[in-house]
XYZ file of N, CA and C in Angstrom:
492
model
N 31.414 145.570 -93.107
C 30.899 144.766 -92.009
C 31.344 143.312 -92.150
N 31.290 142.793 -93.380
C 31.663 141.399 -93.606
C 33.122 141.167 -93.233
N 34.007 142.094 -93.617
C 35.423 141.954 -93.270
C 35.621 141.992 -91.765
N 34.899 142.869 -91.084
C 35.031 142.991 -89.634
C 34.687 141.673 -88.949
N 33.606 141.039 -89.369
C 33.199 139.762 -88.783
C 34.250 138.696 -89.080
N 34.793 138.710 -90.276
C 35.858 137.756 -90.620
C 37.078 137.978 -89.747
N 37.451 139.235 -89.554
C 38.597 139.547 -88.706
C 38.350 139.103 -87.266
N 37.138 139.353 -86.770
C 36.823 138.943 -85.405
C 36.933 137.430 -85.246
N 36.422 136.691 -86.225
C 36.522 135.239 -86.183
C 37.966 134.776 -86.216
N 38.768 135.411 -87.061
C 40.178 135.049 -87.160
C 40.910 135.344 -85.845
N 40.650 136.514 -85.278
C 41.315 136.880 -84.031
C 40.868 135.991 -82.869
N 39.586 135.631 -82.832
C 39.106 134.744 -81.775
C 39.761 133.368 -81.897
N 39.839 132.854 -83.113
C 40.492 131.557 -83.320
C 41.963 131.626 -82.910
N 42.636 132.688 -83.275
C 44.045 132.856 -82.918
C 44.212 132.963 -81.401
N 43.322 133.683 -80.749
C 43.377 133.811 -79.288
C 43.181 132.456 -78.612
N 42.277 131.636 -79.145
C 42.055 130.298 -78.580
C 43.270 129.398 -78.792
N 43.883 129.496 -79.955
C 45.096 128.713 -80.214
C 46.197 129.139 -79.243
N 46.373 130.449 -79.066
C 47.390 130.940 -78.126
C 47.086 130.484 -76.701
N 45.820 130.467 -76.318
C 45.439 129.985 -74.986
C 45.816 128.522 -74.820
N 45.541 127.736 -75.848
C 45.866 126.314 -75.794
C 47.383 126.104 -75.713
N 48.117 126.806 -76.558
C 49.575 126.684 -76.561
C 50.145 127.102 -75.212
N 49.617 128.161 -74.660
C 50.105 128.640 -73.368
C 49.873 127.613 -72.260
N 48.784 126.869 -72.355
C 48.527 125.808 -71.372
C 49.521 124.660 -71.510
N 50.111 124.500 -72.682
C 51.073 123.423 -72.919
C 52.490 123.791 -72.476
N 52.765 125.087 -72.372
C 54.118 125.533 -72.036
C 54.320 125.430 -70.528
N 55.318 124.647 -70.108
C 55.596 124.548 -68.672
C 56.379 125.777 -68.215
N 55.651 126.797 -67.829
C 56.226 128.086 -67.464
C 55.954 128.312 -65.987
N 57.009 128.312 -65.179
C 56.790 128.448 -63.741
C 57.821 129.393 -63.147
N 57.333 130.494 -62.574
C 58.184 131.478 -61.916
C 58.183 131.305 -60.404
N 57.473 130.314 -59.890
C 57.369 130.153 -58.449
C 56.145 130.835 -57.865
N 55.366 131.499 -58.710
C 54.142 132.166 -58.261
C 52.968 131.480 -58.958
N 51.987 130.976 -58.202
C 50.855 130.273 -58.811
C 50.110 131.135 -59.825
N 49.801 130.540 -60.957
C 48.960 131.202 -61.950
C 49.675 132.113 -62.922
N 50.961 132.350 -62.757
C 51.664 133.254 -63.652
C 51.890 132.575 -65.002
N 51.563 133.310 -66.075
C 51.720 132.807 -67.434
C 52.386 133.874 -68.287
N 52.747 133.483 -69.505
C 53.385 134.423 -70.423
C 52.430 135.504 -70.915
N 51.176 135.180 -71.088
C 50.213 136.159 -71.590
C 50.210 136.266 -73.102
N 50.465 135.148 -73.783
C 50.499 135.154 -75.248
C 49.207 135.689 -75.861
N 48.102 135.373 -75.236
C 46.804 135.800 -75.769
C 46.666 137.316 -75.769
N 47.386 137.974 -74.869
C 47.308 139.432 -74.836
C 47.860 140.047 -76.119
N 48.699 139.317 -76.841
C 49.166 139.788 -78.148
C 47.964 139.994 -79.063
N 47.073 139.031 -79.078
C 45.887 139.115 -79.928
C 44.987 140.258 -79.473
N 44.803 140.394 -78.166
C 43.941 141.459 -77.646
C 44.514 142.829 -78.026
N 45.817 142.994 -77.921
C 46.447 144.251 -78.332
C 46.264 144.495 -79.823
N 46.416 143.455 -80.630
C 46.222 143.610 -82.070
C 44.801 144.053 -82.389
N 43.835 143.453 -81.730
C 42.437 143.836 -81.955
C 42.211 145.271 -81.487
N 42.733 145.611 -80.328
C 42.576 146.967 -79.799
C 43.144 148.001 -80.768
N 44.299 147.724 -81.333
C 44.965 148.695 -82.197
C 44.534 148.641 -83.653
N 43.876 147.570 -84.080
C 43.452 147.501 -85.482
C 41.939 147.634 -85.664
N 41.170 147.050 -84.749
C 39.712 147.074 -84.903
C 39.015 147.980 -83.899
N 39.604 148.167 -82.721
C 39.018 149.086 -81.755
C 38.649 148.452 -80.425
N 38.212 149.317 -79.532
C 37.929 148.952 -78.151
C 36.806 147.926 -78.032
N 35.693 148.194 -78.673
C 34.540 147.299 -78.559
C 34.890 145.881 -79.005
N 35.570 145.783 -80.126
C 35.949 144.466 -80.627
C 36.964 143.783 -79.719
N 37.843 144.554 -79.091
C 38.808 143.978 -78.150
C 38.073 143.365 -76.952
N 37.041 144.049 -76.459
C 36.251 143.493 -75.356
C 35.520 142.222 -75.791
N 34.950 142.227 -76.978
C 34.231 141.053 -77.481
C 35.165 139.852 -77.555
N 36.328 140.039 -78.177
C 37.286 138.939 -78.321
C 37.789 138.484 -76.959
N 38.073 139.427 -76.081
C 38.594 139.087 -74.758
C 37.595 138.237 -73.972
N 36.354 138.660 -73.939
C 35.330 137.936 -73.173
C 35.048 136.568 -73.792
N 34.877 136.535 -75.117
C 34.606 135.248 -75.770
C 35.773 134.279 -75.603
N 36.990 134.779 -75.702
C 38.172 133.927 -75.545
C 38.231 133.345 -74.143
N 37.990 134.175 -73.129
C 38.030 133.681 -71.745
C 36.967 132.605 -71.535
N 35.770 132.852 -71.995
C 34.691 131.877 -71.802
C 34.967 130.573 -72.552
N 35.331 130.683 -73.825
C 35.569 129.471 -74.612
C 36.793 128.704 -74.110
N 37.879 129.412 -73.837
C 39.086 128.730 -73.332
C 38.812 128.111 -71.968
N 38.029 128.782 -71.140
C 37.690 128.241 -69.831
C 36.903 126.953 -69.941
N 35.941 126.923 -70.865
C 35.149 125.710 -71.058
C 35.965 124.604 -71.718
N 36.868 124.973 -72.617
C 37.656 123.975 -73.344
C 38.861 123.457 -72.552
N 39.584 124.352 -71.887
C 40.863 123.980 -71.276
C 40.916 124.206 -69.770
N 39.877 124.777 -69.179
C 39.951 125.142 -67.776
C 38.755 124.694 -66.982
N 38.344 125.585 -66.077
C 37.203 125.293 -65.219
C 36.561 126.616 -64.808
N 35.575 126.541 -63.939
C 34.859 127.755 -63.536
C 35.787 128.772 -62.872
N 36.716 128.277 -62.053
C 37.632 129.206 -61.393
C 38.563 129.881 -62.387
N 39.017 129.132 -63.381
C 39.894 129.759 -64.374
C 39.138 130.839 -65.149
N 37.854 130.628 -65.378
C 37.049 131.641 -66.065
C 36.941 132.899 -65.193
N 36.651 132.712 -63.920
C 36.508 133.869 -63.012
C 37.809 134.653 -62.924
N 38.908 133.963 -62.704
C 40.206 134.641 -62.590
C 40.600 135.313 -63.902
N 40.397 134.618 -65.008
C 40.762 135.179 -66.310
C 39.905 136.381 -66.676
N 38.611 136.298 -66.374
C 37.734 137.443 -66.655
C 38.142 138.663 -65.838
N 38.407 138.447 -64.563
C 38.796 139.576 -63.702
C 40.079 140.209 -64.194
N 41.083 139.383 -64.435
C 42.361 139.911 -64.895
C 42.261 140.519 -66.276
N 41.592 139.813 -67.172
C 41.481 140.280 -68.548
C 40.697 141.568 -68.690
N 39.576 141.675 -67.982
C 38.758 142.882 -68.099
C 39.415 144.091 -67.444
N 40.059 143.886 -66.283
C 40.773 145.009 -65.659
C 41.934 145.443 -66.550
N 42.678 144.482 -67.050
C 43.807 144.777 -67.926
C 43.358 145.522 -69.180
N 42.333 145.025 -69.836
C 41.855 145.651 -71.068
C 41.305 147.039 -70.805
N 40.593 147.218 -69.702
C 40.059 148.539 -69.371
C 41.192 149.547 -69.179
N 42.217 149.148 -68.451
C 43.368 150.029 -68.237
C 44.060 150.332 -69.569
N 44.241 149.297 -70.397
C 44.904 149.518 -71.686
C 44.083 150.450 -72.582
N 42.764 150.296 -72.578
C 41.905 151.172 -73.384
C 41.992 152.621 -72.912
N 41.957 152.810 -71.600
C 42.050 154.166 -71.054
C 43.410 154.800 -71.367
N 44.471 154.033 -71.236
C 45.800 154.555 -71.541
C 45.969 154.841 -73.029
N 45.429 153.981 -73.864
C 45.505 154.209 -75.320
C 44.764 155.484 -75.693
N 43.635 155.704 -75.053
C 42.813 156.876 -75.346
C 43.563 158.189 -75.084
N 44.512 158.184 -74.140
C 45.266 159.415 -73.857
C 46.139 159.810 -75.038
N 46.561 158.835 -75.837
C 47.419 159.114 -76.975
C 48.859 159.439 -76.595
N 49.201 159.258 -75.339
C 50.532 159.643 -74.869
C 51.485 158.472 -74.695
N 50.969 157.257 -74.750
C 51.805 156.074 -74.520
C 51.796 155.185 -75.750
N 52.884 154.448 -75.939
C 52.936 153.532 -77.077
C 52.410 152.155 -76.675
N 52.283 151.293 -77.649
C 51.701 149.971 -77.432
C 52.523 149.140 -76.445
N 53.839 149.345 -76.434
C 54.690 148.567 -75.531
C 54.427 148.955 -74.081
N 54.391 150.244 -73.803
C 54.113 150.721 -72.444
C 52.721 150.299 -71.996
N 51.771 150.394 -72.904
C 50.396 150.006 -72.587
C 50.323 148.507 -72.295
N 51.088 147.712 -73.021
C 51.122 146.267 -72.773
C 51.723 145.951 -71.405
N 52.783 146.668 -71.023
C 53.383 146.470 -69.695
C 52.339 146.738 -68.613
N 51.624 147.853 -68.749
C 50.572 148.184 -67.774
C 49.475 147.125 -67.782
N 49.131 146.628 -68.966
C 48.126 145.567 -69.068
C 48.550 144.306 -68.345
N 49.808 143.926 -68.478
C 50.311 142.737 -67.783
C 50.247 142.888 -66.275
N 50.610 144.067 -65.799
C 50.585 144.325 -64.360
C 49.149 144.315 -63.837
N 48.249 144.988 -64.533
C 46.868 145.065 -64.055
C 46.129 143.742 -64.209
N 46.535 142.921 -65.169
C 45.936 141.587 -65.275
C 46.213 140.805 -63.995
N 47.457 140.860 -63.548
C 47.823 140.168 -62.312
C 47.127 140.764 -61.102
N 46.983 142.069 -61.069
C 46.279 142.720 -59.960
C 44.823 142.262 -59.903
N 44.169 142.196 -61.062
C 42.782 141.733 -61.103
C 42.633 140.320 -60.569
N 43.576 139.458 -60.917
C 43.510 138.082 -60.434
C 43.788 137.999 -58.937
N 44.713 138.802 -58.453
C 44.999 138.814 -57.006
C 43.779 139.294 -56.228
N 43.109 140.312 -56.728
C 41.917 140.838 -56.049
C 40.848 139.750 -55.951
N 40.634 139.011 -57.045
C 39.651 137.919 -57.018
C 40.099 136.830 -56.050
N 41.379 136.491 -56.071
C 41.881 135.453 -55.162
C 41.682 135.853 -53.705
N 41.937 137.110 -53.386
C 41.737 137.595 -52.017
C 40.267 137.472 -51.626
N 39.389 137.799 -52.548
C 37.949 137.701 -52.259
C 37.494 136.251 -52.115
N 37.994 135.363 -52.971
C 37.581 133.961 -52.933
C 38.130 133.263 -51.690
N 39.397 133.460 -51.410
C 40.050 132.761 -50.303
C 39.861 133.499 -48.972
N 39.488 134.762 -49.074
C 39.309 135.620 -47.887
C 40.590 135.682 -47.056
N 41.702 135.968 -47.779
C 42.994 136.053 -47.116
C 43.790 137.200 -47.739
N 43.943 138.277 -46.985
C 44.653 139.448 -47.487
C 46.139 139.200 -47.704
N 46.675 138.148 -47.098
C 48.098 137.849 -47.260
C 48.465 137.490 -48.705
N 47.458 137.165 -49.504
C 47.728 136.874 -50.910
C 48.301 138.085 -51.644
N 48.027 139.286 -51.130
C 48.621 140.483 -51.733
C 50.144 140.448 -51.632
N 50.696 139.587 -50.789
C 52.141 139.421 -50.694
C 52.763 138.898 -51.981
N 51.963 138.232 -52.808
C 52.440 137.763 -54.112
C 52.576 138.910 -55.113
N 51.870 140.020 -54.859
C 51.788 141.053 -55.886
C 53.132 141.641 -56.301
N 54.086 141.865 -55.409
C 55.380 142.375 -55.904
C 56.008 141.459 -56.960
N 55.893 140.161 -56.766
C 56.433 139.218 -57.744
C 55.611 139.233 -59.031
N 54.289 139.320 -58.860
C 53.413 139.397 -60.026
C 53.579 140.721 -60.769
N 53.875 141.790 -60.047
C 54.134 143.095 -60.654
C 55.339 142.992 -61.588
N 56.406 142.417 -61.088
C 57.620 142.263 -61.898
C 57.366 141.312 -63.064
N 56.739 140.178 -62.779
C 56.442 139.213 -63.843
C 55.524 139.785 -64.900
N 54.471 140.478 -64.462
C 53.539 141.095 -65.407
C 54.208 142.162 -66.243
N 55.106 142.912 -65.623
C 55.836 143.939 -66.363
C 56.751 143.339 -67.413
N 57.469 142.282 -67.037
C 58.396 141.642 -67.981
C 57.661 140.958 -69.131
N 56.618 140.198 -68.797
C 55.876 139.532 -69.869
C 55.118 140.562 -70.706
N 54.623 141.618 -70.067
C 53.963 142.693 -70.810
C 54.914 143.368 -71.778
N 56.166 143.523 -71.371
C 57.182 144.106 -72.254
C 57.404 143.213 -73.472
N 57.571 141.924 -73.231
C 57.771 140.980 -74.334
C 56.582 140.980 -75.286
N 55.389 140.880 -74.740
C 54.172 140.856 -75.555
C 53.998 142.184 -76.291
N 54.322 143.288 -75.621
C 54.215 144.604 -76.246
C 55.139 144.767 -77.438
N 56.364 144.275 -77.313
C 57.317 144.350 -78.427
C 56.808 143.516 -79.606
N 56.312 142.324 -79.308
C 55.775 141.467 -80.371
C 54.580 142.145 -81.042
N 53.654 142.653 -80.248
C 52.454 143.314 -80.798
C 52.838 144.553 -81.605
N 53.804 145.320 -81.110
C 54.261 146.516 -81.827
C 54.750 146.140 -83.220
N 55.571 145.114 -83.303
C 56.117 144.697 -84.600
C 55.019 144.195 -85.532
N 54.072 143.446 -84.991
C 52.988 142.922 -85.831
C 52.109 144.053 -86.336
N 51.728 144.989 -85.450
C 50.884 146.115 -85.867
C 51.620 146.973 -86.896
N 52.910 147.189 -86.670
C 53.700 148.002 -87.582
C 53.722 147.374 -88.987
N 53.810 146.055 -89.039
C 53.937 145.369 -90.324
C 52.613 145.017 -90.990
N 51.548 144.860 -90.195
C 50.281 144.394 -90.771
C 49.091 145.304 -90.482
N 49.249 146.318 -89.663
C 48.128 147.157 -89.270
C 47.391 147.775 -90.443
N 48.095 148.077 -91.519
C 47.475 148.679 -92.685
C 46.450 147.755 -93.355
N 46.563 146.463 -93.128
C 45.643 145.505 -93.740
C 44.219 145.635 -93.195
N 44.087 146.224 -91.996
C 42.786 146.285 -91.343
C 42.075 147.616 -91.529
N 42.719 148.542 -92.208
C 42.100 149.848 -92.452
C 41.088 149.727 -93.569
N 39.946 150.376 -93.385
C 38.888 150.306 -94.392
C 39.192 151.200 -95.572
């Protein structure tokens, strides 16, 4: 139990650092709100090393803390929607045992963007915002691929450290 709490603290701190770094990177694809998704590396690591429950804990705490530290109420709402939909999809896909971490990360990137678009449509009350989704689909897939490859390599090299 003590190690688990230490790991959770370490992963939460790492997720917050990645959130901060991501806010510093001037990354613009021409679509509002699109980011690299560096923090999803940490969420994937937690999902694959500690489990589903801990991934949800880290994801929610990271969104709330990063929102209060580096964002605002809207960033919290958008991040929670995208993050929770993405994590739920990744957990369900992982549970099938048929997909690898890279494929699951690609799906997570796509569904994160879908969750944010759904919230934006509800907040702005404009269905035309779904017109951004093809671009977000491609962007989420590409960044999900990059993050998935990184997470795969990290889990492959360090995953044994988290086994009891």
